[in-house]
Amino acid sequence: MLGGAGILLAASPAQAAEVSYATECVPPPISGLPPVQGTTTVDITAPAEAKVGDEVEVVWKTVKAASSNPDVLDLDADTVKPTGVLKLAGAQTEDLAMEGERANPPIPKNSPMVLSDMKATLTLTAAGEVTLTPDTYEINVSKPISTDTKCAPTEEVDVAATINVTEDGGSSGGGASGGDTGGDTGGTGGDTGGTGGDTGGSTGGDSGGDTGGTGGTGGDDTGGTTGGGDGGDETDFPGKEVTVAFACESPGPDSIESAVTINAKKKDGSYDLTVATADGVMDSPAPLPANALTPSMDVTIGGADKGTVKVTGPPNKEPLEQGKPVNLPDMTGTYTPGAAGKATLAPGTLTIKVSLGGQDITIPCTVKGEAPVSLELDVEDEGGVTGGTSNGGTTSGGSDGGSTGSTGSTGSSGGTAGGPGSTGGSSGTGGGLAETGASDNGALRALALVAGTVILLGGAVFTFMPRRRLR
C-alpha cells in the first residue's frame, strides 16, 4: 500500500501539448475512395516529472482528424473506435500502443470524425528525458461492416510532450523500510505465504539492516501472472479485439472484414472458448427463414501448442429480413492443450452454412495473410490439440482411439485422444453441396439437383455480402 501511494505521489501534475502534422488517410478498399490528404491535430497529456519504475497514464486526444466522414453513409453512435501509436525517444525508446473506446455521437455524412480519447499506461524504465510524439492511427467503424481507415504522417512530427524521469532513491533502502518491502513483495508465492510473502518479510526485516528489501522479488503480481498463489485461481481470460480480412469462396463475396474477439474460461484443465464477431457484418439482400444460417470458425492455436479448435454458433433464431443488418451469434467450443507453455489463439477459417430445402450450402472464408493473435494463455499439457483438431468437445463421429483427428472427403473426422472433451468429430461430405450421383436414374437426378442448387445459391448469396452501395 505504501509503495503504491509513493508511486502516485511521485508523479508531478500532468502537462498537455498540442501538435499538428500533415497526414494521409487510406479509406477501406471496399469504399472505393482514394486516399485523403489532411491535417491531424493531437493533444498529448502526460506527467511532467516521474521516477524510474513509475507507471504513468498517457492520453491522446484527437482535436481534429485528418479525414472527415465521407459522403457515403451516416455513422451510428458508438460504432467508431480509434487506435494509435505514440513514439518514445530519449532515455526510453519504444512504440506505445494507444487505444480508445468505441464511444462517439452519431456522425452524419460530410462531417468531422469524432474520436474518443486514446489511453495507455507507460512504465518508466530509465532516468532522463522521455519524449512522446504521435505517429500513425487507425479508425475502425463496426457497422454496417467492420472497416478500417489507416492514417500516417507525411512529414516529421514535433514532440508533443516530455517526461523528466529521475532515479528512484528508495530502491536500496534498509532497516524497517526493507522489512515492509520484503513483506509486501517477497517470494514468488504472493499472498499464499509458505515460501512467499512471509519469507520475504523475514529476510527483509529480521535479517534486516543493510540488506533492506531484497528478500522478495515476486510479490502479489508474480503470483497472479505465473498461476501461483491466489492468482492461480483465475478462470476468465478475455481476449483483445482484432480486425481480420477473409477471402470467401463462391457463392460468397470475394472478401469480408470483421472485428473478432476470442475469450476463454478455464475449466478442469481445458478452456471453454467464446468467439464474437462485430455486429452488423452485412445487410441481407434477401429474406431467410429462422434456423437457416449457422456460423463456425477454426481457431488457430500457435506458440507452444499447435492445431485448431472448432467453435460453432447456433442458427439464427429469427427470420432475416431483406435489407436488415445480420449479426452472427457467439461461437463456442472447447480447447484442450496438448503442450505446456504460452499458447496463442487467433481467428482462422470462418464457415457459413446455409440450409435451404434440405440442402446445405457451405461458404468457407479463409484468413488473408496471418491473423493477429487475440488471446495468449499459459497452458499445461492435457493430451489435447497439439498437431491436430479439436471439435469443441462434440461426440458426433469421433474415434476414441485416434491420436489426431483427420478429415476425409466423405468420412468422419476423429478427435484427439487423452484429453477431456477432445474426442469430437464431424461426419459428412466435408461441408460442400450434396452429392448429385445416384444408383438409379443417376444422370436425371444429378441434373435435377444441379438445377435446384443454382436456385438455392441465388437465395444464399447474401451471406456476408458487403454493401455495394458504399461509394
Short mmCIF file of N, CA, C and O in Angstrom, two decimals, residues 58-127:
data_model
loop_
_atom_site.label_atom_id
_atom_site.label_comp_id
_atom_site.label_asym_id
_atom_site.label_seq_id
_atom_site.Cartn_x
_atom_site.Cartn_y
_atom_site.Cartn_z
N VAL A 58 -0.85 8.01 -20.11
CA VAL A 58 -0.69 8.93 -21.24
C VAL A 58 -2.02 8.97 -21.99
O VAL A 58 -2.62 7.93 -22.24
N VAL A 59 -2.46 10.18 -22.35
CA VAL A 59 -3.74 10.36 -23.03
C VAL A 59 -3.51 11.06 -24.36
O VAL A 59 -2.82 12.08 -24.43
N TRP A 60 -4.09 10.50 -25.42
CA TRP A 60 -4.04 11.08 -26.78
C TRP A 60 -5.45 11.58 -27.09
O TRP A 60 -6.37 10.80 -27.24
N LYS A 61 -5.59 12.88 -27.22
CA LYS A 61 -6.87 13.48 -27.59
C LYS A 61 -6.76 13.97 -29.04
O LYS A 61 -5.91 14.79 -29.36
N THR A 62 -7.61 13.44 -29.90
CA THR A 62 -7.62 13.87 -31.30
C THR A 62 -8.50 15.11 -31.42
O THR A 62 -9.74 15.01 -31.41
N VAL A 63 -7.85 16.26 -31.48
CA VAL A 63 -8.59 17.51 -31.62
C VAL A 63 -9.24 17.59 -32.99
O VAL A 63 -10.38 18.02 -33.14
N LYS A 64 -8.51 17.13 -34.01
CA LYS A 64 -9.03 17.14 -35.38
C LYS A 64 -8.41 15.98 -36.14
O LYS A 64 -7.19 15.84 -36.19
N ALA A 65 -9.25 15.10 -36.70
CA ALA A 65 -8.76 14.01 -37.55
C ALA A 65 -8.51 14.54 -38.95
O ALA A 65 -9.11 15.52 -39.39
N ALA A 66 -7.59 13.88 -39.65
CA ALA A 66 -7.22 14.36 -40.99
C ALA A 66 -8.34 14.17 -42.00
O ALA A 66 -8.44 14.93 -42.97
N SER A 67 -9.20 13.19 -41.79
CA SER A 67 -10.28 12.93 -42.74
C SER A 67 -11.62 13.04 -42.03
O SER A 67 -11.74 12.74 -40.84
N SER A 68 -12.62 13.46 -42.77
CA SER A 68 -13.98 13.54 -42.26
C SER A 68 -14.75 12.29 -42.67
O SER A 68 -14.26 11.46 -43.44
N ASN A 69 -15.96 12.16 -42.16
CA ASN A 69 -16.84 11.08 -42.60
C ASN A 69 -17.29 11.41 -44.03
O ASN A 69 -17.94 12.43 -44.25
N PRO A 70 -16.92 10.60 -45.02
CA PRO A 70 -17.23 10.94 -46.42
C PRO A 70 -18.72 10.89 -46.72
O PRO A 70 -19.54 10.47 -45.88
N ASP A 71 -19.05 11.27 -47.92
CA ASP A 71 -20.45 11.30 -48.36
C ASP A 71 -20.89 9.90 -48.79
O ASP A 71 -21.20 9.64 -49.95
N VAL A 72 -20.90 8.98 -47.81
CA VAL A 72 -21.27 7.59 -48.08
C VAL A 72 -22.47 7.18 -47.22
O VAL A 72 -23.51 6.80 -47.72
N LEU A 73 -22.31 7.30 -45.90
CA LEU A 73 -23.41 6.93 -45.00
C LEU A 73 -23.21 7.61 -43.66
O LEU A 73 -22.10 8.01 -43.30
N ASP A 74 -24.31 7.76 -42.93
CA ASP A 74 -24.26 8.29 -41.58
C ASP A 74 -23.77 7.19 -40.63
O ASP A 74 -24.17 6.03 -40.75
N LEU A 75 -22.90 7.57 -39.69
CA LEU A 75 -22.38 6.61 -38.72
C LEU A 75 -23.19 6.68 -37.43
O LEU A 75 -23.41 7.76 -36.89
N ASP A 76 -23.63 5.52 -36.94
CA ASP A 76 -24.40 5.46 -35.71
C ASP A 76 -23.53 5.77 -34.50
O ASP A 76 -22.29 5.72 -34.57
N ALA A 77 -24.16 6.05 -33.39
CA ALA A 77 -23.44 6.27 -32.14
C ALA A 77 -22.72 4.99 -31.71
O ALA A 77 -23.19 3.87 -31.95
N ASP A 78 -21.56 5.16 -31.10
CA ASP A 78 -20.78 4.07 -30.51
C ASP A 78 -20.41 3.00 -31.53
O ASP A 78 -20.47 1.80 -31.26
N THR A 79 -20.03 3.43 -32.72
CA THR A 79 -19.57 2.49 -33.76
C THR A 79 -18.14 2.76 -34.17
O THR A 79 -17.58 2.00 -34.97
N VAL A 80 -17.52 3.83 -33.66
CA VAL A 80 -16.19 4.25 -34.10
C VAL A 80 -15.18 4.04 -32.96
O VAL A 80 -15.41 4.49 -31.84
N LYS A 81 -14.08 3.34 -33.26
CA LYS A 81 -13.04 3.09 -32.26
C LYS A 81 -11.67 3.44 -32.83
O LYS A 81 -11.26 2.88 -33.85
N PRO A 82 -10.93 4.36 -32.16
CA PRO A 82 -9.59 4.71 -32.64
C PRO A 82 -8.49 3.92 -31.92
O PRO A 82 -8.61 3.58 -30.74
N THR A 83 -7.42 3.62 -32.63
CA THR A 83 -6.19 3.09 -32.04
C THR A 83 -5.03 3.84 -32.67
O THR A 83 -5.14 4.36 -33.79
N GLY A 84 -3.91 3.93 -31.96
CA GLY A 84 -2.79 4.70 -32.49
C GLY A 84 -1.46 4.26 -31.91
O GLY A 84 -1.40 3.38 -31.04
N VAL A 85 -0.39 4.89 -32.40
CA VAL A 85 0.97 4.59 -31.95
C VAL A 85 1.63 5.88 -31.52
O VAL A 85 1.62 6.88 -32.27
N LEU A 86 2.23 5.87 -30.33
CA LEU A 86 2.96 7.01 -29.81
C LEU A 86 4.44 6.62 -29.78
O LEU A 86 4.81 5.59 -29.21
N LYS A 87 5.29 7.44 -30.41
CA LYS A 87 6.72 7.16 -30.47
C LYS A 87 7.42 7.73 -29.24
O LYS A 87 7.26 8.91 -28.93
N LEU A 88 8.22 6.88 -28.55
CA LEU A 88 9.03 7.33 -27.42
C LEU A 88 10.47 7.45 -27.85
O LEU A 88 10.99 6.60 -28.60
N ALA A 89 11.16 8.49 -27.38
CA ALA A 89 12.57 8.70 -27.71
C ALA A 89 13.26 9.32 -26.50
O ALA A 89 12.62 9.74 -25.53
N GLY A 90 14.59 9.35 -26.57
CA GLY A 90 15.37 9.89 -25.46
C GLY A 90 15.85 8.78 -24.55
O GLY A 90 16.45 7.80 -25.01
N ALA A 91 15.55 8.89 -23.26
CA ALA A 91 16.01 7.89 -22.29
C ALA A 91 15.32 6.55 -22.49
O ALA A 91 15.82 5.52 -22.05
N GLN A 92 14.18 6.54 -23.15
CA GLN A 92 13.42 5.30 -23.36
C GLN A 92 12.90 5.31 -24.79
O GLN A 92 12.26 6.27 -25.22
N THR A 93 13.19 4.26 -25.53
CA THR A 93 12.82 4.21 -26.95
C THR A 93 11.93 3.00 -27.20
O THR A 93 12.35 1.86 -27.02
N GLU A 94 10.70 3.26 -27.61
CA GLU A 94 9.77 2.17 -27.94
C GLU A 94 8.51 2.78 -28.56
O GLU A 94 8.35 4.00 -28.60
N ASP A 95 7.64 1.92 -29.06
CA ASP A 95 6.33 2.34 -29.55
C ASP A 95 5.29 2.04 -28.47
O ASP A 95 5.24 0.92 -27.94
N LEU A 96 4.50 3.03 -28.13
CA LEU A 96 3.44 2.86 -27.13
C LEU A 96 2.10 2.76 -27.84
O LEU A 96 1.67 3.69 -28.53
N ALA A 97 1.44 1.60 -27.70
CA ALA A 97 0.14 1.39 -28.36
C ALA A 97 -0.96 2.10 -27.58
O ALA A 97 -1.11 1.92 -26.38
N MET A 98 -1.72 2.93 -28.28
CA MET A 98 -2.80 3.69 -27.68
C MET A 98 -4.14 3.12 -28.16
O MET A 98 -4.26 2.66 -29.31
N GLU A 99 -5.15 3.17 -27.30
CA GLU A 99 -6.45 2.60 -27.67
C GLU A 99 -7.57 3.42 -27.03
O GLU A 99 -7.48 3.80 -25.86
N GLY A 100 -8.58 3.71 -27.82
CA GLY A 100 -9.75 4.43 -27.33
C GLY A 100 -10.96 3.52 -27.24
O GLY A 100 -10.95 2.39 -27.74
N GLU A 101 -12.01 4.01 -26.64
CA GLU A 101 -13.25 3.25 -26.53
C GLU A 101 -14.10 3.45 -27.78
O GLU A 101 -13.95 4.43 -28.51
N ARG A 102 -15.00 2.49 -28.00
CA ARG A 102 -15.96 2.64 -29.10
C ARG A 102 -17.11 3.52 -28.58
O ARG A 102 -18.17 3.03 -28.20
N ALA A 103 -16.84 4.80 -28.52
CA ALA A 103 -17.80 5.75 -27.95
C ALA A 103 -17.77 7.03 -28.78
O ALA A 103 -16.76 7.72 -28.81
N ASN A 104 -18.86 7.31 -29.45
CA ASN A 104 -18.95 8.51 -30.28
C ASN A 104 -20.41 8.90 -30.45
O ASN A 104 -21.31 8.05 -30.37
N PRO A 105 -20.68 10.18 -30.68
CA PRO A 105 -22.05 10.57 -31.03
C PRO A 105 -22.34 10.17 -32.48
O PRO A 105 -21.44 9.78 -33.21
N PRO A 106 -23.60 10.22 -32.91
CA PRO A 106 -23.88 9.99 -34.34
C PRO A 106 -23.08 10.97 -35.20
O PRO A 106 -22.98 12.15 -34.89
N ILE A 107 -22.48 10.46 -36.27
CA ILE A 107 -21.65 11.29 -37.15
C ILE A 107 -22.28 11.29 -38.54
O ILE A 107 -22.24 10.29 -39.26
N PRO A 108 -22.90 12.42 -38.95
CA PRO A 108 -23.53 12.48 -40.27
C PRO A 108 -22.49 12.45 -41.39
O PRO A 108 -21.29 12.67 -41.17
N LYS A 109 -22.96 12.20 -42.60
CA LYS A 109 -22.10 12.27 -43.77
C LYS A 109 -21.53 13.68 -43.91
O LYS A 109 -22.15 14.67 -43.53
N ASN A 110 -20.31 13.77 -44.46
CA ASN A 110 -19.65 15.06 -44.73
C ASN A 110 -19.47 15.89 -43.47
O ASN A 110 -19.59 17.12 -43.51
N SER A 111 -19.20 15.24 -42.35
CA SER A 111 -18.96 15.97 -41.11
C SER A 111 -17.69 15.45 -40.46
O SER A 111 -17.24 14.34 -40.75
N PRO A 112 -17.06 16.24 -39.56
CA PRO A 112 -15.80 15.82 -38.95
C PRO A 112 -15.96 14.53 -38.15
O PRO A 112 -16.99 14.29 -37.52
N MET A 113 -14.90 13.71 -38.18
CA MET A 113 -14.89 12.49 -37.37
C MET A 113 -14.70 12.86 -35.91
O MET A 113 -13.87 13.72 -35.57
N VAL A 114 -15.48 12.25 -35.03
CA VAL A 114 -15.37 12.48 -33.60
C VAL A 114 -14.81 11.21 -32.97
O VAL A 114 -15.47 10.17 -32.98
N LEU A 115 -13.57 11.29 -32.45
CA LEU A 115 -12.89 10.12 -31.92
C LEU A 115 -12.75 10.23 -30.40
O LEU A 115 -12.47 11.31 -29.87
N SER A 116 -12.92 9.12 -29.71
CA SER A 116 -12.73 9.10 -28.27
C SER A 116 -11.25 9.25 -27.93
O SER A 116 -10.37 8.99 -28.77
N ASP A 117 -10.96 9.67 -26.70
CA ASP A 117 -9.57 9.79 -26.26
C ASP A 117 -8.93 8.41 -26.19
O ASP A 117 -9.54 7.45 -25.71
N MET A 118 -7.69 8.32 -26.68
CA MET A 118 -6.93 7.07 -26.57
C MET A 118 -6.02 7.14 -25.35
O MET A 118 -5.44 8.19 -25.07
N LYS A 119 -5.89 6.02 -24.65
CA LYS A 119 -5.09 6.00 -23.42
C LYS A 119 -4.17 4.78 -23.42
O LYS A 119 -4.40 3.79 -24.10
N ALA A 120 -3.10 4.90 -22.60
CA ALA A 120 -2.18 3.79 -22.38
C ALA A 120 -1.42 4.04 -21.09
O ALA A 120 -1.29 5.19 -20.65
N THR A 121 -0.93 2.97 -20.49
CA THR A 121 -0.09 3.06 -19.29
C THR A 121 1.36 2.80 -19.67
O THR A 121 1.66 1.79 -20.31
N LEU A 122 2.24 3.72 -19.30
CA LEU A 122 3.66 3.63 -19.63
C LEU A 122 4.46 3.36 -18.37
O LEU A 122 4.35 4.11 -17.39
N THR A 123 5.28 2.31 -18.38
CA THR A 123 6.20 2.02 -17.29
C THR A 123 7.56 2.63 -17.61
O THR A 123 8.16 2.31 -18.64
N LEU A 124 8.02 3.50 -16.75
CA LEU A 124 9.28 4.21 -16.97
C LEU A 124 10.45 3.36 -16.50
O LEU A 124 10.47 2.90 -15.35
N THR A 125 11.43 3.14 -17.37
CA THR A 125 12.50 2.19 -17.08
C THR A 125 13.88 2.81 -16.99
O THR A 125 14.82 2.14 -16.58
N ALA A 126 14.04 4.08 -17.39
CA ALA A 126 15.37 4.69 -17.38
C ALA A 126 15.26 6.16 -17.03
O ALA A 126 14.25 6.83 -17.35
N ALA A 127 16.30 6.67 -16.36
CA ALA A 127 16.33 8.09 -15.99
C ALA A 127 16.71 8.95 -17.19
O ALA A 127 17.46 8.53 -18.07
#
